[in-house]
Short mmCIF file of C-alpha atoms and ligand atoms in Angstrom, two decimals:
data_model
loop_
_atom_site.label_atom_id
_atom_site.label_comp_id
_atom_site.label_asym_id
_atom_site.label_seq_id
_atom_site.Cartn_x
_atom_site.Cartn_y
_atom_site.Cartn_z
CA UNK Q 1 0.00 0.00 0.00
CA UNK Q 2 1.19 3.51 -0.57
CA UNK Q 3 -0.23 6.79 0.56
CA UNK Q 4 -0.69 9.96 -1.48
CA UNK Q 5 1.45 11.80 0.97
CA UNK Q 6 3.67 10.89 3.86
CA UNK Q 7 3.63 12.37 7.32
CA UNK Q 8 5.66 15.47 7.91
CA UNK Q 9 5.63 18.71 9.84
CA UNK Q 10 2.75 20.16 7.86
CA UNK Q 11 0.73 17.02 8.36
CA UNK Q 12 1.44 16.96 12.10
CA UNK Q 13 0.44 20.61 12.43
CA UNK Q 14 -2.75 20.02 10.49
CA UNK Q 15 -3.60 17.03 12.64
CA UNK Q 16 -2.98 18.96 15.84
CA UNK Q 17 -5.11 21.83 14.67
CA UNK Q 18 -7.89 19.52 13.58
CA UNK Q 19 -7.92 17.51 16.77
CA UNK Q 20 -7.66 20.47 19.11
CA UNK Q 21 -10.60 22.33 17.67
CA UNK Q 22 -13.97 21.64 16.21
CA UNK Q 23 -13.65 19.28 13.29
CA UNK Q 24 -16.14 20.96 11.07
CA UNK Q 25 -19.47 22.60 11.22
CA UNK Q 26 -22.05 20.24 12.69
CA UNK Q 27 -19.41 17.83 13.91
CA UNK Q 28 -18.75 17.31 17.61
CA UNK Q 29 -15.34 18.40 18.76
CA UNK Q 30 -12.97 15.46 19.01
CA UNK Q 31 -10.01 15.84 21.29
CA UNK Q 32 -6.86 13.96 20.47
CA UNK Q 33 -5.88 11.28 22.97
CA UNK Q 34 -2.09 11.25 23.28
CA UNK Q 35 -2.10 7.65 24.46
CA UNK Q 36 -3.35 6.66 20.98
CA UNK Q 37 -0.31 8.27 19.36
CA UNK Q 38 2.69 5.96 19.19
CA UNK Q 39 6.25 5.99 17.99
CA UNK Q 40 7.65 5.07 14.58
CA UNK Q 41 5.63 4.87 11.39
CA UNK Q 42 4.39 2.20 9.02
CA UNK Q 43 5.53 -1.29 9.96
CA UNK Q 44 7.56 0.15 12.86
CA UNK Q 45 4.64 1.96 14.47
CA UNK Q 46 4.10 1.03 18.12
CA UNK Q 47 1.12 2.25 20.14
CA UNK Q 48 0.90 1.27 23.81
CA UNK Q 49 -2.80 1.89 24.25
CA UNK Q 50 -5.22 -0.72 22.90
CA UNK Q 51 -7.03 0.57 19.81
CA UNK Q 52 -10.78 -0.03 19.92
CA UNK Q 53 -12.58 -0.78 16.68
CA UNK Q 54 -16.37 -1.08 16.56
CA UNK Q 55 -18.08 -3.38 14.08
CA UNK Q 56 -21.82 -2.97 13.62
CA UNK Q 57 -23.01 -5.97 11.65
CA UNK Q 58 -26.25 -7.78 10.89
CA UNK Q 59 -25.58 -11.00 12.79
CA UNK Q 60 -29.22 -12.03 13.05
CA UNK Q 61 -32.36 -11.73 10.90
CA UNK Q 62 -32.47 -11.08 7.15
CA UNK Q 63 -28.90 -9.93 6.46
CA UNK Q 64 -27.20 -12.48 8.73
CA UNK Q 65 -26.24 -14.34 5.55
CA UNK Q 66 -23.59 -11.60 5.15
CA UNK Q 67 -23.02 -10.42 8.73
CA UNK Q 68 -21.78 -13.77 10.01
CA UNK Q 69 -19.08 -13.92 7.34
CA UNK Q 70 -18.18 -10.29 7.99
CA UNK Q 71 -17.64 -10.95 11.69
CA UNK Q 72 -15.42 -13.91 10.92
CA UNK Q 73 -13.39 -12.02 8.31
CA UNK Q 74 -12.70 -9.05 10.51
CA UNK Q 75 -11.88 -11.20 13.53
CA UNK Q 76 -9.36 -13.20 11.52
CA UNK Q 77 -7.67 -10.02 10.27
CA UNK Q 78 -7.39 -8.43 13.72
CA UNK Q 79 -6.01 -11.65 15.16
CA UNK Q 80 -3.34 -11.62 12.46
CA UNK Q 81 -2.61 -7.93 13.05
CA UNK Q 82 -2.40 -8.41 16.83
CA UNK Q 83 -0.01 -11.31 16.32
CA UNK Q 84 2.15 -9.15 14.05
CA UNK Q 85 2.62 -6.71 16.97
CA UNK Q 86 3.15 -3.00 17.37
CA UNK Q 87 -0.56 -2.21 17.74
CA UNK Q 88 -3.12 -4.15 19.79
CA UNK Q 89 -6.67 -4.02 18.54
CA UNK Q 90 -9.82 -4.70 20.49
CA UNK Q 91 -12.74 -5.50 18.23
CA UNK Q 92 -16.16 -4.70 19.68
CA UNK Q 93 -18.93 -6.30 17.64
CA UNK Q 94 -22.57 -5.20 17.88
CA UNK Q 95 -25.48 -6.94 16.17
CA UNK Q 96 -27.86 -4.52 14.44
CA UNK Q 97 -30.34 -7.38 13.97
CA UNK Q 98 -30.93 -6.16 10.39
CA UNK Q 99 -32.96 -3.31 11.83
CA UNK Q 100 -32.54 0.41 11.34
CA UNK Q 101 -33.53 1.12 14.97
CA UNK Q 102 -31.04 -1.39 16.37
CA UNK Q 103 -28.27 -0.15 14.10
CA UNK Q 104 -28.74 3.38 15.46
CA UNK Q 105 -28.48 2.01 19.02
CA UNK Q 106 -25.41 -0.03 18.08
CA UNK Q 107 -23.65 2.99 16.56
CA UNK Q 108 -24.48 5.03 19.64
CA UNK Q 109 -22.98 2.32 21.87
CA UNK Q 110 -19.68 2.01 20.06
CA UNK Q 111 -19.33 5.78 19.64
CA UNK Q 112 -20.20 6.90 23.19
CA UNK Q 113 -19.89 3.86 25.45
CA UNK Q 114 -16.83 2.24 23.90
CA UNK Q 115 -15.29 5.37 22.40
CA UNK Q 116 -13.96 3.43 19.45
CA UNK Q 117 -11.46 4.98 17.07
CA UNK Q 118 -13.29 3.77 13.96
CA UNK Q 119 -16.41 1.82 13.02
CA UNK Q 120 -16.72 -0.93 10.43
CA UNK Q 121 -20.16 -1.62 8.96
CA UNK Q 122 -23.16 -1.59 8.99
CA UNK Q 123 -23.98 -4.52 6.71
CA UNK Q 124 -26.81 -2.97 4.71
CA UNK Q 125 -27.06 0.36 2.89
CA UNK Q 126 -30.54 0.57 4.38
CA UNK Q 127 -28.97 1.09 7.82
CA UNK Q 128 -26.02 3.14 6.55
CA UNK Q 129 -28.23 5.98 5.36
CA UNK Q 130 -29.36 6.44 8.96
CA UNK Q 131 -26.26 5.52 10.97
CA UNK Q 132 -23.49 7.13 8.90
CA UNK Q 133 -24.83 10.65 9.53
CA UNK Q 134 -24.56 9.84 13.27
CA UNK Q 135 -20.92 8.79 12.86
CA UNK Q 136 -20.31 11.92 10.83
CA UNK Q 137 -21.74 14.27 13.43
CA UNK Q 138 -19.79 12.49 16.20
CA UNK Q 139 -16.57 12.80 14.15
CA UNK Q 140 -15.99 9.04 14.06
CA UNK Q 141 -14.69 7.51 10.84
CA UNK Q 142 -16.91 4.72 9.51
CA UNK Q 143 -15.82 2.24 6.87
CA UNK Q 144 -18.61 0.43 5.03
CA UNK Q 145 -17.73 -3.06 3.86
CA UNK Q 146 -20.92 -4.01 2.01
CA UNK Q 147 -22.80 -0.75 1.67
CA UNK Q 148 -22.97 -0.56 -2.09
CA UNK Q 149 -25.87 1.81 -2.83
CA UNK Q 150 -25.38 5.07 -4.72
CA UNK Q 151 -24.53 8.07 -2.55
CA UNK Q 152 -23.03 6.34 0.51
CA UNK Q 153 -19.68 8.21 0.46
CA UNK Q 154 -21.56 11.50 0.09
CA UNK Q 155 -22.91 11.06 3.63
CA UNK Q 156 -19.89 12.86 5.05
CA UNK Q 157 -16.17 13.45 5.37
CA UNK Q 158 -15.81 10.62 7.90
CA UNK Q 159 -17.64 8.12 5.71
CA UNK Q 160 -15.73 5.60 3.60
CA UNK Q 161 -16.47 2.29 1.95
CA UNK Q 162 -14.23 -0.44 0.65
CA UNK Q 163 -17.25 -2.16 -0.91
CA UNK Q 164 -17.51 -2.11 -4.66
CA UNK Q 165 -20.50 0.09 -5.57
CA UNK Q 166 -23.40 -1.85 -7.05
CA UNK Q 167 -23.23 0.53 -10.02
CA UNK Q 168 -19.82 -0.88 -10.83
CA UNK Q 169 -20.84 -4.50 -10.23
CA UNK Q 170 -23.86 -4.24 -12.53
CA UNK Q 171 -21.96 -2.25 -15.14
CA UNK Q 172 -19.74 -5.33 -15.34
CA UNK Q 173 -22.22 -8.20 -14.99
CA UNK Q 174 -24.82 -6.98 -17.51
CA UNK Q 175 -22.38 -6.34 -20.41
CA UNK Q 176 -20.55 -9.61 -19.64
CA UNK Q 177 -23.85 -11.48 -19.78
CA UNK Q 178 -24.76 -9.70 -23.01
CA UNK Q 179 -21.46 -10.68 -24.58
CA UNK Q 180 -21.59 -14.28 -23.41
CA UNK Q 181 -25.29 -14.98 -23.90
CA UNK Q 182 -26.28 -12.51 -26.63
CA UNK Q 183 -29.06 -10.86 -24.60
CA UNK Q 184 -31.37 -8.40 -26.39
CA UNK Q 185 -34.56 -8.30 -24.29
CA UNK Q 186 -34.84 -8.56 -20.52
CA UNK Q 187 -37.24 -8.55 -17.61
CA UNK Q 188 -36.23 -6.33 -14.68
CA UNK Q 189 -37.53 -7.37 -11.26
CA UNK Q 190 -36.59 -5.31 -8.23
CA UNK Q 191 -37.25 -4.72 -4.55
CA UNK Q 192 -38.44 -1.11 -4.32
CA UNK Q 193 -38.43 -1.02 -0.49
CA UNK Q 194 -34.71 -1.41 0.20
CA UNK Q 195 -32.17 1.41 -0.34
CA UNK Q 196 -29.61 -0.87 -1.96
CA UNK Q 197 -31.95 -2.73 -4.31
CA UNK Q 198 -33.87 0.41 -5.27
CA UNK Q 199 -30.64 2.22 -6.07
CA UNK Q 200 -29.45 -0.78 -8.06
CA UNK Q 201 -32.63 -0.55 -10.10
CA UNK Q 202 -31.58 2.93 -11.27
CA UNK Q 203 -28.21 1.58 -12.29
CA UNK Q 204 -29.78 -1.36 -14.11
CA UNK Q 205 -31.93 0.92 -16.26
CA UNK Q 206 -28.90 3.10 -17.08
CA UNK Q 207 -26.70 0.14 -17.99
CA UNK Q 208 -29.44 -1.46 -20.11
CA UNK Q 209 -29.91 1.80 -22.00
CA UNK Q 210 -26.15 2.09 -22.59
CA UNK Q 211 -26.01 -1.50 -23.79
CA UNK Q 212 -29.03 -1.10 -26.10
CA UNK Q 213 -30.90 -3.88 -24.27
CA UNK Q 214 -34.69 -3.56 -24.29
CA UNK Q 215 -36.76 -3.93 -21.11
CA UNK Q 216 -39.92 -5.89 -21.99
CA UNK Q 217 -41.12 -6.55 -18.42
CA UNK Q 218 -40.54 -4.39 -15.36
CA UNK Q 219 -41.98 -5.39 -11.99
CA UNK Q 220 -41.30 -4.42 -8.40
CA UNK Q 221 -41.92 -6.10 -5.05
CA UNK Q 222 -41.06 -5.53 -1.40
CA UNK Q 223 -38.27 -6.94 0.77
CA UNK Q 224 -40.46 -9.27 2.82
CA UNK Q 225 -42.61 -10.58 -0.07
CA UNK Q 226 -42.58 -14.33 -0.54
CA UNK Q 227 -45.06 -14.89 -3.36
CA UNK Q 228 -43.93 -13.64 -6.76
CA UNK Q 229 -46.65 -15.24 -8.90
CA UNK Q 230 -47.94 -11.85 -10.11
CA UNK Q 231 -44.53 -10.64 -11.30
CA UNK Q 232 -43.41 -13.98 -12.71
CA UNK Q 233 -46.63 -14.47 -14.66
CA UNK Q 234 -45.76 -11.27 -16.56
CA UNK Q 235 -42.41 -12.78 -17.47
CA UNK Q 236 -43.94 -16.13 -18.36
CA UNK Q 237 -46.51 -14.49 -20.65
CA UNK Q 238 -43.72 -13.36 -22.96
CA UNK Q 239 -41.59 -15.70 -25.00
CA UNK Q 240 -38.88 -13.19 -25.82
CA UNK Q 241 -37.22 -12.64 -22.43
CA UNK Q 242 -33.54 -13.48 -22.89
CA UNK Q 243 -32.60 -12.82 -19.25
CA UNK Q 244 -34.02 -11.65 -15.95
CA UNK Q 245 -32.14 -8.87 -14.17
CA UNK Q 246 -32.90 -9.16 -10.48
CA UNK Q 247 -32.23 -6.62 -7.76
CA UNK Q 248 -33.07 -8.28 -4.46
CA UNK Q 249 -31.65 -9.36 -1.13
CA UNK Q 250 -31.41 -13.12 -0.57
CA UNK Q 251 -34.64 -13.19 1.50
CA UNK Q 252 -36.64 -12.46 -1.66
CA UNK Q 253 -34.18 -13.89 -4.18
CA UNK Q 254 -34.55 -17.45 -2.92
CA UNK Q 255 -38.35 -17.77 -3.27
CA UNK Q 256 -38.39 -15.64 -6.42
CA UNK Q 257 -35.79 -17.66 -8.32
CA UNK Q 258 -37.18 -20.95 -7.04
CA UNK Q 259 -40.70 -19.98 -8.16
CA UNK Q 260 -39.37 -18.77 -11.54
CA UNK Q 261 -37.70 -22.12 -12.17
CA UNK Q 262 -40.77 -24.08 -11.13
CA UNK Q 263 -42.80 -22.00 -13.58
CA UNK Q 264 -40.31 -23.13 -16.23
CA UNK Q 265 -38.82 -19.68 -16.68
CA UNK Q 266 -35.41 -20.82 -17.82
CA UNK Q 267 -33.90 -17.44 -18.80
CA UNK Q 268 -30.55 -16.72 -17.13
CA UNK Q 269 -30.77 -14.54 -14.00
CA UNK Q 270 -28.30 -11.69 -13.54
CA UNK Q 271 -27.51 -9.75 -10.37
CA UNK Q 272 -24.87 -7.90 -8.41
CA UNK Q 273 -23.16 -7.90 -5.02
CA UNK Q 274 -25.96 -9.56 -3.06
CA UNK Q 275 -25.72 -12.67 -5.23
CA UNK Q 276 -22.07 -13.26 -4.38
CA UNK Q 277 -22.99 -15.45 -1.46
CA UNK Q 278 -22.52 -19.19 -0.95
CA UNK Q 279 -25.47 -19.07 1.47
CA UNK Q 280 -27.70 -17.92 -1.37
CA UNK Q 281 -26.36 -20.55 -3.73
CA UNK Q 282 -26.83 -23.24 -1.07
CA UNK Q 283 -30.43 -22.21 -0.43
CA UNK Q 284 -31.24 -22.08 -4.13
CA UNK Q 285 -29.61 -25.46 -4.80
CA UNK Q 286 -30.29 -26.44 -8.45
CA UNK Q 287 -32.14 -23.16 -9.11
CA UNK Q 288 -28.82 -21.32 -8.66
CA UNK Q 289 -27.34 -22.86 -11.80
CA UNK Q 290 -26.41 -20.25 -14.40
CA UNK Q 291 -26.82 -17.28 -12.03
CA UNK Q 292 -24.57 -14.45 -13.24
CA UNK Q 293 -23.10 -12.40 -10.45
CA UNK Q 294 -21.18 -9.11 -10.49
CA UNK Q 295 -19.13 -8.47 -7.39
CA UNK Q 296 -15.95 -7.52 -5.61
CA UNK Q 297 -14.24 -10.80 -4.88
CA UNK Q 298 -13.88 -14.33 -6.13
CA UNK Q 299 -12.25 -17.37 -4.57
CA UNK Q 300 -10.96 -18.03 -8.08
CA UNK Q 301 -9.11 -14.69 -8.29
CA UNK Q 302 -5.36 -14.70 -8.23
CA UNK Q 303 -5.11 -11.57 -6.06
CA UNK Q 304 -2.34 -10.97 -3.53
CA UNK Q 305 -2.82 -13.10 -0.41
CA UNK Q 306 -6.14 -14.56 -1.57
CA UNK Q 307 -5.09 -18.21 -1.48
CA UNK Q 308 -3.59 -17.83 1.99
CA UNK Q 309 -6.68 -15.96 3.22
CA UNK Q 310 -8.94 -18.75 1.96
CA UNK Q 311 -6.79 -21.43 3.60
CA UNK Q 312 -6.53 -19.66 6.96
CA UNK Q 313 -10.20 -18.74 7.04
CA UNK Q 314 -11.36 -22.22 6.12
CA UNK Q 315 -9.10 -23.76 8.74
CA UNK Q 316 -10.35 -21.39 11.44
CA UNK Q 317 -14.07 -21.42 10.73
CA UNK Q 318 -14.54 -24.75 9.01
CA UNK Q 319 -16.20 -23.12 6.02
CA UNK Q 320 -14.88 -21.24 3.01
CA UNK Q 321 -14.99 -17.42 3.05
CA UNK Q 322 -17.19 -15.33 0.79
CA UNK Q 323 -17.07 -11.78 -0.58
CA UNK Q 324 -18.46 -10.37 2.67
CA UNK Q 325 -15.71 -12.02 4.70
CA UNK Q 326 -13.08 -10.84 2.21
CA UNK Q 327 -14.24 -7.21 2.33
CA UNK Q 328 -14.37 -7.24 6.15
CA UNK Q 329 -10.90 -8.78 6.32
CA UNK Q 330 -9.58 -6.12 3.95
CA UNK Q 331 -11.18 -3.34 6.02
CA UNK Q 332 -9.13 -4.31 9.08
CA UNK Q 333 -5.92 -4.11 7.06
CA UNK Q 334 -6.92 -0.74 5.59
CA UNK Q 335 -7.61 0.63 9.06
CA UNK Q 336 -4.26 -0.70 10.25
CA UNK Q 337 -2.51 1.01 7.34
CA UNK Q 338 -4.34 4.27 8.01
CA UNK Q 339 -3.28 4.18 11.68
CA UNK Q 340 0.30 3.26 10.90
CA UNK Q 341 0.67 6.09 8.35
CA UNK Q 342 1.06 8.59 11.21
CA UNK Q 343 1.19 6.04 14.05
CA UNK Q 344 -1.94 7.71 15.35
CA UNK Q 345 -5.17 5.89 16.20
CA UNK Q 346 -7.20 8.99 16.96
CA UNK Q 347 -10.41 9.35 14.99
CA UNK Q 348 -9.21 12.41 13.12
CA UNK Q 349 -5.96 10.81 11.99
CA UNK Q 350 -7.74 7.66 10.83
CA UNK Q 351 -10.21 9.78 8.87
CA UNK Q 352 -7.39 11.70 7.20
CA UNK Q 353 -5.38 8.64 6.30
CA UNK Q 354 -8.17 6.29 5.20
CA UNK Q 355 -8.86 8.72 2.39
CA UNK Q 356 -5.25 8.52 1.22
CA UNK Q 357 -4.95 4.81 0.51
CA UNK Q 358 -3.65 4.32 -2.99
CA UNK Q 359 -3.33 1.07 -4.88
CA UNK Q 360 -3.32 -1.29 -1.92
CA UNK Q 361 -2.62 -4.75 -3.23
CA UNK Q 362 -5.31 -6.63 -1.34
CA UNK Q 363 -7.15 -9.92 -1.57
CA UNK Q 364 -9.83 -7.90 -3.41
CA UNK Q 365 -7.22 -6.87 -5.98
CA UNK Q 366 -5.73 -3.40 -6.25
CA UNK Q 367 -7.92 -1.10 -4.22
CA UNK Q 368 -7.81 2.65 -3.49
CA UNK Q 369 -9.82 4.95 -1.23
CA UNK Q 370 -10.03 8.65 -1.85
CA UNK Q 371 -10.87 11.65 0.30
CA UNK Q 372 -14.48 11.50 -0.81
CA UNK Q 373 -14.62 8.08 0.85
CA UNK Q 374 -15.20 6.21 -2.40
CA UNK Q 375 -13.40 3.02 -3.36
CA UNK Q 376 -11.95 2.13 -6.72
CA UNK Q 377 -11.48 -1.48 -7.62
CA UNK Q 378 -11.97 -3.77 -10.61
CA UNK Q 379 -15.20 -5.81 -10.46
CA UNK Q 380 -15.34 -9.55 -11.08
CA UNK Q 381 -18.11 -11.37 -12.90
CA UNK Q 382 -18.91 -14.95 -11.95
CA UNK Q 383 -21.39 -17.62 -13.01
CA UNK Q 384 -22.71 -20.41 -10.83
CA UNK Q 385 -21.86 -23.80 -12.30
CA UNK Q 386 -22.41 -27.07 -10.46
CA UNK Q 387 -23.13 -25.09 -7.31
CA UNK Q 388 -19.80 -23.23 -7.46
CA UNK Q 389 -18.84 -19.68 -8.46
CA UNK Q 390 -16.65 -19.66 -11.58
CA UNK Q 391 -15.16 -16.59 -13.26
CA UNK Q 392 -17.23 -15.72 -16.33
CA UNK Q 393 -14.83 -15.26 -19.18
CA UNK Q 394 -16.41 -12.66 -21.45
C1 1QQ W 401 -26.13 -3.21 0.46
C2 1QQ W 401 -25.62 -4.48 -0.06
C3 1QQ W 401 -26.10 -5.78 0.52
C4 1QQ W 401 -26.17 -6.83 -0.54
C5 1QQ W 401 -25.13 -6.24 1.55
C6 1QQ W 401 -25.46 -7.54 2.20
O1 1QQ W 401 -24.81 -4.47 -0.95
O2 1QQ W 401 -27.04 -3.15 1.30
O3 1QQ W 401 -25.61 -2.17 0.00
#
């Protein structure tokens, strides 16, 4: 990893000024804690005080399919980092129970009770639109690891994500499917009640227009729906649907795809980040075959450290990692790099340095974060074959 700039007198002065005074309008003042400033920089940084990191994840209810993997990924990374020495991390995990109300309470706890230096999560964009403004006004950096909806980094100066935006995932999966399968006409089915899936719907329409693909059926539903007969009948009535583009969380994806297949709708189904889940593929069983998935990570990718990550994770948790685990694991390393840049684990320093990460060679591939909080990374497109994710060669 390299940073856009290295620490120096100007940087130290700026940090002092920022931490001594109000951070910005509307942001609580954050005083710098000297015990979180160590000696040395980079790999030589040593901080005596334990650095507290909060992780607000959906460990139960609808998004637990992702939250469980995220908890495991981040725990593995911090164990490795603690073993490497120099900085000791304490990870404080809170379950937001896939609920906006509980995610607000969880953010409040880690910010005020635990006084963490940085927060990882929440799992869903739906919660991020409410909780990230709280982190912003408290002056606590927050790093989203699976919050892929449009507009997340715009929520504030302290808000970052290392999660590939859904816009980028779909802008890869739809053209790859077009090239491989020769798609001309599609049905678009989407959950209009969730921030992430509704925002993905906007992207889907843009990408389809760019690709000259015609939408012949467009139907919406809600997150907790389980019966998709009405929407699927519209698809079934037509005989010219080359593919179904689906924007849904797994809770709706499983019954929807299963019902589509039992209605003999055989068109390929294309999606984004939410589909990159072995839990989803397991639940769908045979109905998962041929699913085309745009996302941020693949077990088949030859990225730096990926093979070792997969081995260590599988050994520790007795199951293979997924994209959510990989992004959470990477977040811990990005936070560690941001702290080591100035050997300073204060909130302000982490905020400044997270936005300076350039071309970090991670298990997700080469990844950068900028001051706006946005990530840049190459997407991967996969297809499910024999129950396994394979890279889709376009
Ligand atoms: C979001 C997502 C979900 C699929 C994460 C589990 O990408 O809510 O933004």
